[in-house]
CSV table of C-alpha atoms in Angstrom, one decimal:
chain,number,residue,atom,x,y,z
A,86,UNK,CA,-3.9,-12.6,-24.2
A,87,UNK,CA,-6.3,-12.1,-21.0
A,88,UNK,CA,-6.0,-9.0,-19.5
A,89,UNK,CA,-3.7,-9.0,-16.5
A,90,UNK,CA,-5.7,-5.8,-14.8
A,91,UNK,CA,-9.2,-6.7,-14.4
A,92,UNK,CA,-11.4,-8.5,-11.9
A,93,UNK,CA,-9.4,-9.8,-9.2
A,94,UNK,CA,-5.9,-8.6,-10.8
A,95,UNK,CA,-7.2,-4.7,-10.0
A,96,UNK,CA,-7.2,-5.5,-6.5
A,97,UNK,CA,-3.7,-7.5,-6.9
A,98,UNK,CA,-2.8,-4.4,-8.6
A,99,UNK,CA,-3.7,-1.9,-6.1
A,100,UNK,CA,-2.3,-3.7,-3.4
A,101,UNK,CA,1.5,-4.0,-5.1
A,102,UNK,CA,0.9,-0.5,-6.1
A,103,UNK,CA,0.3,0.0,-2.3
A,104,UNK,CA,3.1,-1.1,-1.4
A,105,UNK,CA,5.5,0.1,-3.9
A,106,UNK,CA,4.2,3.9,-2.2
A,107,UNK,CA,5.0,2.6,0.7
A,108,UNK,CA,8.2,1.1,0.7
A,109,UNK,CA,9.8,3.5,-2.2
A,110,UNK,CA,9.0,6.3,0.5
A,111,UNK,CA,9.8,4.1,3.6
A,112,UNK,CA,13.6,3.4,2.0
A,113,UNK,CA,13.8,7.1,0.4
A,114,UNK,CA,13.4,8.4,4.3
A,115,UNK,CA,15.8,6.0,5.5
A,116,UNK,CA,18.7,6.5,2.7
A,117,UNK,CA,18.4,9.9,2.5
A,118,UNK,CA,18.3,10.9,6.8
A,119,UNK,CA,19.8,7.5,8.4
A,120,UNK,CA,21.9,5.6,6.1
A,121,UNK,CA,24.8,5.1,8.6
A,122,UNK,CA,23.0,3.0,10.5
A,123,UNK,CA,22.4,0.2,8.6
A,124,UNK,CA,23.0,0.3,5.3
A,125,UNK,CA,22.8,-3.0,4.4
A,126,UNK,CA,19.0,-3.6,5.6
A,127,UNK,CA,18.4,-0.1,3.9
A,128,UNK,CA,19.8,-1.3,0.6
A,129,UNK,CA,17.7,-4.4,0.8
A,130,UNK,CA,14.6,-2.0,1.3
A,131,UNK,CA,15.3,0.0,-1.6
A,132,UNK,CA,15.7,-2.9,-4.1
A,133,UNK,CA,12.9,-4.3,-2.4
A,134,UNK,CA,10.7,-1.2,-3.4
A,135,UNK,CA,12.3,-1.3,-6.8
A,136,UNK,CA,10.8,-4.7,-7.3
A,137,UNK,CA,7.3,-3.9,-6.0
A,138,UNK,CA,7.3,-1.4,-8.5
A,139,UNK,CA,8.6,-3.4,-11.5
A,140,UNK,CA,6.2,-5.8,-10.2
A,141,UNK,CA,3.1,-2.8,-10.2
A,142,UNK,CA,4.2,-1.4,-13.7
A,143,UNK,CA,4.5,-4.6,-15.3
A,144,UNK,CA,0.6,-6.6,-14.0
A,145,UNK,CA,-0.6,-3.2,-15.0
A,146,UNK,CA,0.6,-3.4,-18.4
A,147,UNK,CA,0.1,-7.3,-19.3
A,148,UNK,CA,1.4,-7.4,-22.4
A,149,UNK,CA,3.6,-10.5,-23.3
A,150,UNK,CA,6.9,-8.8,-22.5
A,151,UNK,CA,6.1,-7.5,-19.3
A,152,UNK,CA,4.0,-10.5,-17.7
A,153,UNK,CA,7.5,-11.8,-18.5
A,154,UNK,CA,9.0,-9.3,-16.0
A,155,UNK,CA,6.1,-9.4,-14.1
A,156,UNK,CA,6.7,-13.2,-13.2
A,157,UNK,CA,10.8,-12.5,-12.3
A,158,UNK,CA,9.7,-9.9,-10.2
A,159,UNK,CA,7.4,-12.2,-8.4
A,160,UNK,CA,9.8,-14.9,-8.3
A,161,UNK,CA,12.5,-12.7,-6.7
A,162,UNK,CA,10.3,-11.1,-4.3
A,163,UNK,CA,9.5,-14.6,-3.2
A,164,UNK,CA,13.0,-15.8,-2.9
A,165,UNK,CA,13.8,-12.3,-1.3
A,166,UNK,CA,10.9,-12.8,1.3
A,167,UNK,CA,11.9,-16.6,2.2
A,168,UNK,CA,15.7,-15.8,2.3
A,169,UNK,CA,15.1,-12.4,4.2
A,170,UNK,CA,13.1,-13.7,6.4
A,171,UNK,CA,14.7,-17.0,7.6
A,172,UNK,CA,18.2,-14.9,7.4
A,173,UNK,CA,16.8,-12.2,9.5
A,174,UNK,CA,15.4,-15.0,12.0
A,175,UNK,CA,18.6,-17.6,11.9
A,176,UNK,CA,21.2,-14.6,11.8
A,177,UNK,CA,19.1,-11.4,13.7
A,178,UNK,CA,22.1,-9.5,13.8
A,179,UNK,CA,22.6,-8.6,10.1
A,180,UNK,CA,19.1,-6.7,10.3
A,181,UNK,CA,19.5,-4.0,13.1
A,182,UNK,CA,16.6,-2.2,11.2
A,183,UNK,CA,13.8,-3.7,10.2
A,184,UNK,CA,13.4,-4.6,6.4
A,185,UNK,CA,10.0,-5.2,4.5
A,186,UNK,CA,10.9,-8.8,4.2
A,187,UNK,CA,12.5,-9.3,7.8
A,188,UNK,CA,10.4,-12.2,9.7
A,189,UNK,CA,8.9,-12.9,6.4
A,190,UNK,CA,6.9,-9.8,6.1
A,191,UNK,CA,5.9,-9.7,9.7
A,192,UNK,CA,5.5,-6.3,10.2
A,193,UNK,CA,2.9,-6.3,7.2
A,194,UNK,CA,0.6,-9.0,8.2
A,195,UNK,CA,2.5,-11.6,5.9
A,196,UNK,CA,1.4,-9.8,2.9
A,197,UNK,CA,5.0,-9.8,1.2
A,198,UNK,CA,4.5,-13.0,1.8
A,199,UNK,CA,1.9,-13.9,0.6
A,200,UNK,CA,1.5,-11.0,-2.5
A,201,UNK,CA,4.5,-12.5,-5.0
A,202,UNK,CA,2.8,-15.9,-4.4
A,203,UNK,CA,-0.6,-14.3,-6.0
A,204,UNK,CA,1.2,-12.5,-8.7
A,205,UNK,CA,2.8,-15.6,-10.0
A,206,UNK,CA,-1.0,-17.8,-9.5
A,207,UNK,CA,-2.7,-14.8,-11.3
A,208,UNK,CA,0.0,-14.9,-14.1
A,209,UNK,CA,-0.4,-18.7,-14.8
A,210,UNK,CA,-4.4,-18.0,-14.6
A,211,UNK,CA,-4.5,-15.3,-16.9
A,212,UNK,CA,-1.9,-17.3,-19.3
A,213,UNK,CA,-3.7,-20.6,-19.0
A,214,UNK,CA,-6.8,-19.3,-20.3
A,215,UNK,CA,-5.3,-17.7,-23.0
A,216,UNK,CA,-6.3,-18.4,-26.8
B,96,UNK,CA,-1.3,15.9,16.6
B,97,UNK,CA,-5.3,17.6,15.9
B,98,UNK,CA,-6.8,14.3,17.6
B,99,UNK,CA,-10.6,15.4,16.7
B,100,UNK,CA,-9.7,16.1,13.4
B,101,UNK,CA,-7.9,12.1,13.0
B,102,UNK,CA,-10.5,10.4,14.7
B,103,UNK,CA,-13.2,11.8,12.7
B,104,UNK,CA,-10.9,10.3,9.4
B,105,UNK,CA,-10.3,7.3,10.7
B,106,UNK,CA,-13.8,6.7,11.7
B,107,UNK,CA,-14.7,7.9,8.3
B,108,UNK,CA,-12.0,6.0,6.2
B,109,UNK,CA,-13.7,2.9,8.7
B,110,UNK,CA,-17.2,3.8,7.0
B,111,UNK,CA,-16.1,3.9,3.9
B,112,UNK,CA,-14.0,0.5,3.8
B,113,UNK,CA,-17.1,-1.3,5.3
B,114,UNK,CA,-19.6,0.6,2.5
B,115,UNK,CA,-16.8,-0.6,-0.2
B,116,UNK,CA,-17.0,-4.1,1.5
B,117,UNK,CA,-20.5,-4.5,1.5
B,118,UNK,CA,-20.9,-3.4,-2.3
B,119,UNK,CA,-18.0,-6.3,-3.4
B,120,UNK,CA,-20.1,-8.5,-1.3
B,121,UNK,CA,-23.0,-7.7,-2.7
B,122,UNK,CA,-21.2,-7.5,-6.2
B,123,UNK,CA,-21.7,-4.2,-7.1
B,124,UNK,CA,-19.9,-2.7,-9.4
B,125,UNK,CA,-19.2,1.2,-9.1
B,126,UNK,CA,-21.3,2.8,-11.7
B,127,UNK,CA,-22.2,5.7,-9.8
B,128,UNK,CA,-25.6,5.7,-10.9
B,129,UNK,CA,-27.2,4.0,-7.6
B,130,UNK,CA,-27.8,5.9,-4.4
B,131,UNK,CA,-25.4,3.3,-2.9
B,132,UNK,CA,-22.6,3.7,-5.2
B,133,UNK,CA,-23.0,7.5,-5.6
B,134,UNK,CA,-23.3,7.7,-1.7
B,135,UNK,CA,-19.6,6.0,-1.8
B,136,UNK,CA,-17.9,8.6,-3.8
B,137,UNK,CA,-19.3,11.2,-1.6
B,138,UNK,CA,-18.1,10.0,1.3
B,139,UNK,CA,-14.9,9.3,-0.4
B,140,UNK,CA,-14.5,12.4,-1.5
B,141,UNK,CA,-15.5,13.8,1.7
B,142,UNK,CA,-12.4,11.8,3.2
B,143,UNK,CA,-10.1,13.6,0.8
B,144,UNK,CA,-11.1,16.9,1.6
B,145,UNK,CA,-10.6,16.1,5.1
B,146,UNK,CA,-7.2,14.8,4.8
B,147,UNK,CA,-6.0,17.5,2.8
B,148,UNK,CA,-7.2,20.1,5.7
B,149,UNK,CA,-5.1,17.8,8.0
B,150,UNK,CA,-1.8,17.9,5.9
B,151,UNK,CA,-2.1,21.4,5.3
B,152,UNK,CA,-2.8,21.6,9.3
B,153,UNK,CA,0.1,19.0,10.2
B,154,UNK,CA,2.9,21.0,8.1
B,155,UNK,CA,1.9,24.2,10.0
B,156,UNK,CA,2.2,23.1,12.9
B,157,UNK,CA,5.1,20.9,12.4
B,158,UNK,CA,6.6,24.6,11.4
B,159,UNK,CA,5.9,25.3,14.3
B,160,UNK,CA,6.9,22.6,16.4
B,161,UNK,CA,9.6,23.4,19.2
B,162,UNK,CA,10.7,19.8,19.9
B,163,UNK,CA,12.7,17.1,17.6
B,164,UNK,CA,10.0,14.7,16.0
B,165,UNK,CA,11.0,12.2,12.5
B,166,UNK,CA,9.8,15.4,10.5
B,167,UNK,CA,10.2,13.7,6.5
B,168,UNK,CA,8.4,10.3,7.9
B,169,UNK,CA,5.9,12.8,9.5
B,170,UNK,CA,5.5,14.5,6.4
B,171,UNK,CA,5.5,11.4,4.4
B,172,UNK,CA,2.6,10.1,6.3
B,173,UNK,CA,0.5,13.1,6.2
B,174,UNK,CA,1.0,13.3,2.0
B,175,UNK,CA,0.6,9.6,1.8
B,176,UNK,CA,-3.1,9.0,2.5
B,177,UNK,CA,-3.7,12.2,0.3
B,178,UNK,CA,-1.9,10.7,-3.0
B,179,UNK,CA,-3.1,7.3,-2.1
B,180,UNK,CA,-6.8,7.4,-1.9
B,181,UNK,CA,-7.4,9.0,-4.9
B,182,UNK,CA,-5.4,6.8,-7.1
B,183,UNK,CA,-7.2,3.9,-5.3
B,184,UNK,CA,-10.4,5.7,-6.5
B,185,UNK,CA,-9.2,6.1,-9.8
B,186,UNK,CA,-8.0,2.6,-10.3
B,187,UNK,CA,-11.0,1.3,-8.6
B,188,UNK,CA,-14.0,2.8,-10.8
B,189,UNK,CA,-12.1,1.7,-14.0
B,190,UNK,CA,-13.3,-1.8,-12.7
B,191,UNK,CA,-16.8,-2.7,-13.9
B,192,UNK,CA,-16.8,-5.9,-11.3
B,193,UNK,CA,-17.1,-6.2,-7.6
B,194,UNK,CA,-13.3,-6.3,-7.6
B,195,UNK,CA,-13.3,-2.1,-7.7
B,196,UNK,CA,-15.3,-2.3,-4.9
B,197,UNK,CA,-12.6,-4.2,-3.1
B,198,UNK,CA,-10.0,-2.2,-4.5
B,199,UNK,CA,-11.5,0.5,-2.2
B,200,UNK,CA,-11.8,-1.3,0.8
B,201,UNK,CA,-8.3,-1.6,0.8
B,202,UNK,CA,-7.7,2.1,-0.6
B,203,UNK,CA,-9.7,3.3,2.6
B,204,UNK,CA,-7.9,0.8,5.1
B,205,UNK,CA,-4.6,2.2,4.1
B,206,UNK,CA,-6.1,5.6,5.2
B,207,UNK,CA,-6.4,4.8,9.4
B,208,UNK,CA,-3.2,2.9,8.9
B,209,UNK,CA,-1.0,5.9,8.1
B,210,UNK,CA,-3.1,8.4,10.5
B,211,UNK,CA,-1.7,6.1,13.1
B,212,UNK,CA,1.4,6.2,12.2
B,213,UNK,CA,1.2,10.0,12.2
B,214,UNK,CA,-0.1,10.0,16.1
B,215,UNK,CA,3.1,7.9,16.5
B,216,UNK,CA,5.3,9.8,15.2
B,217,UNK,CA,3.9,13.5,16.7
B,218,UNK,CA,4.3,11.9,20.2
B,219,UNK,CA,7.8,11.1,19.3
B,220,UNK,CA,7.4,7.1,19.2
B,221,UNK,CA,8.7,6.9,15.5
């Protein structure tokens, strides 16, 4: 099996990794000091930095199990980003707060877009090239 | 908040993405045994010590502060940058391809992004 972490799957890596800091501390803030106000769009961010990490944990790892989870994590991110994001467009008032996946990823130049779509490319390269 | 003290890291984090770039353009791997790769760390490491000063600076004075400002997102951002860059350094000289050079770049970019988020933040903008 090819490893999952080296050449361009470090940088993959270290950008999920990225952003599972990010978001697990963006949604710990806003849980823990403003839940009131939204909690639905606060919810979504914490599963949302649940899955970037599974997603981190799992590339990093690479063995056949994980790139398993690996590759649902990427698929729901995707889903989560499409359906977020044409939800929070078609419907604006469910999202008072911002999300990570709100206006597809927006806010963070597309990269939630764009990141579980890479993860799932780098999974079938990696697996296709396997002996 | 200290607004010499940010500039300098930003500019600095800005050096330091741009010296990552040009080494995964170049595709140099980061051996630290070349005067360009060894000259990276350095500055790297430079950055760190800097941003430490700052979040040991931005918690005193946040202490201090007399007026209501988002204090854990304040706090978060000035810890972030401080946890993140080394890991990015970590998981970027583990690499022997010019794809740890590019896990920098993006290491170092996250830096100016969460010093401005700080600024935000201390003028009350959260």
């Amino acid at each position: 099996m090819p490893d999952t972490r080296s050449g361009p799957g470090r940088l993959l890596i270290a950008v999920y990794g990225l952003f599972a800091v990010a978001a697990t501390a963006r949604s710990g803030v806003q849980i823990a000091t403003r839940f009131a106000e939204a909690p639905v769009a606060y919810l979504l961010s914490a599963f949302a930095a649940v899955v970037y990490v599974v997603a981190t944990v799992t590339l990093a790892v690479g063995s056949r199990t994980s790139r398993r989870v690996a590759w649902v994590s990427c698929a729901v991110e995707l889903v989560g980003v499409v359906v977020v994001g044409a939800v929070s467009y078609l419907v604006p008032s469910w999202f008072p707060q911002a999300t990570v996946w709100s206006h597809f990823g927006s806010g963070y130049l597309f990269i939630p877009l764009v990141l579980p779509v890479l993860g799932l490319l780098w999974l079938r390269r990696t697996a296709a090239t396997a002996v | 908040m200290i607004d010499f003290l940010a500039t300098a890291l930003i500019v600095l984090a800005l050096v330091c993405a741009a010296w990552a770039l040009l080494l995964a353009v170049l595709d140099k791997p980061l051996t630290l045994d070349t005067k360009l790769t060894l000259g990276i760390a350095g500055a790297v490491v430079l950055l760190e010590f800097g941003l430490l000063v700052q979040a040991v600076i931005g918690v005193v004075k946040l202490i201090g502060l007399d007026r209501d400002i988002a204090s854990a997102t304040f706090v978060g951002y000035l810890i972030g940058p401080v946890v993140v860059l080394p890991l990015a350094g970590f998981w970027a000289i583990a690499e022997r391809s010019r794809w740890g050079a590019a896990v920098l770049v993006v290491g170092c970019l996250s830096v100016p992004v969460m010093i401005v988020r700080l600024q935000q933040i201390w003028a009350g903008h959260a």
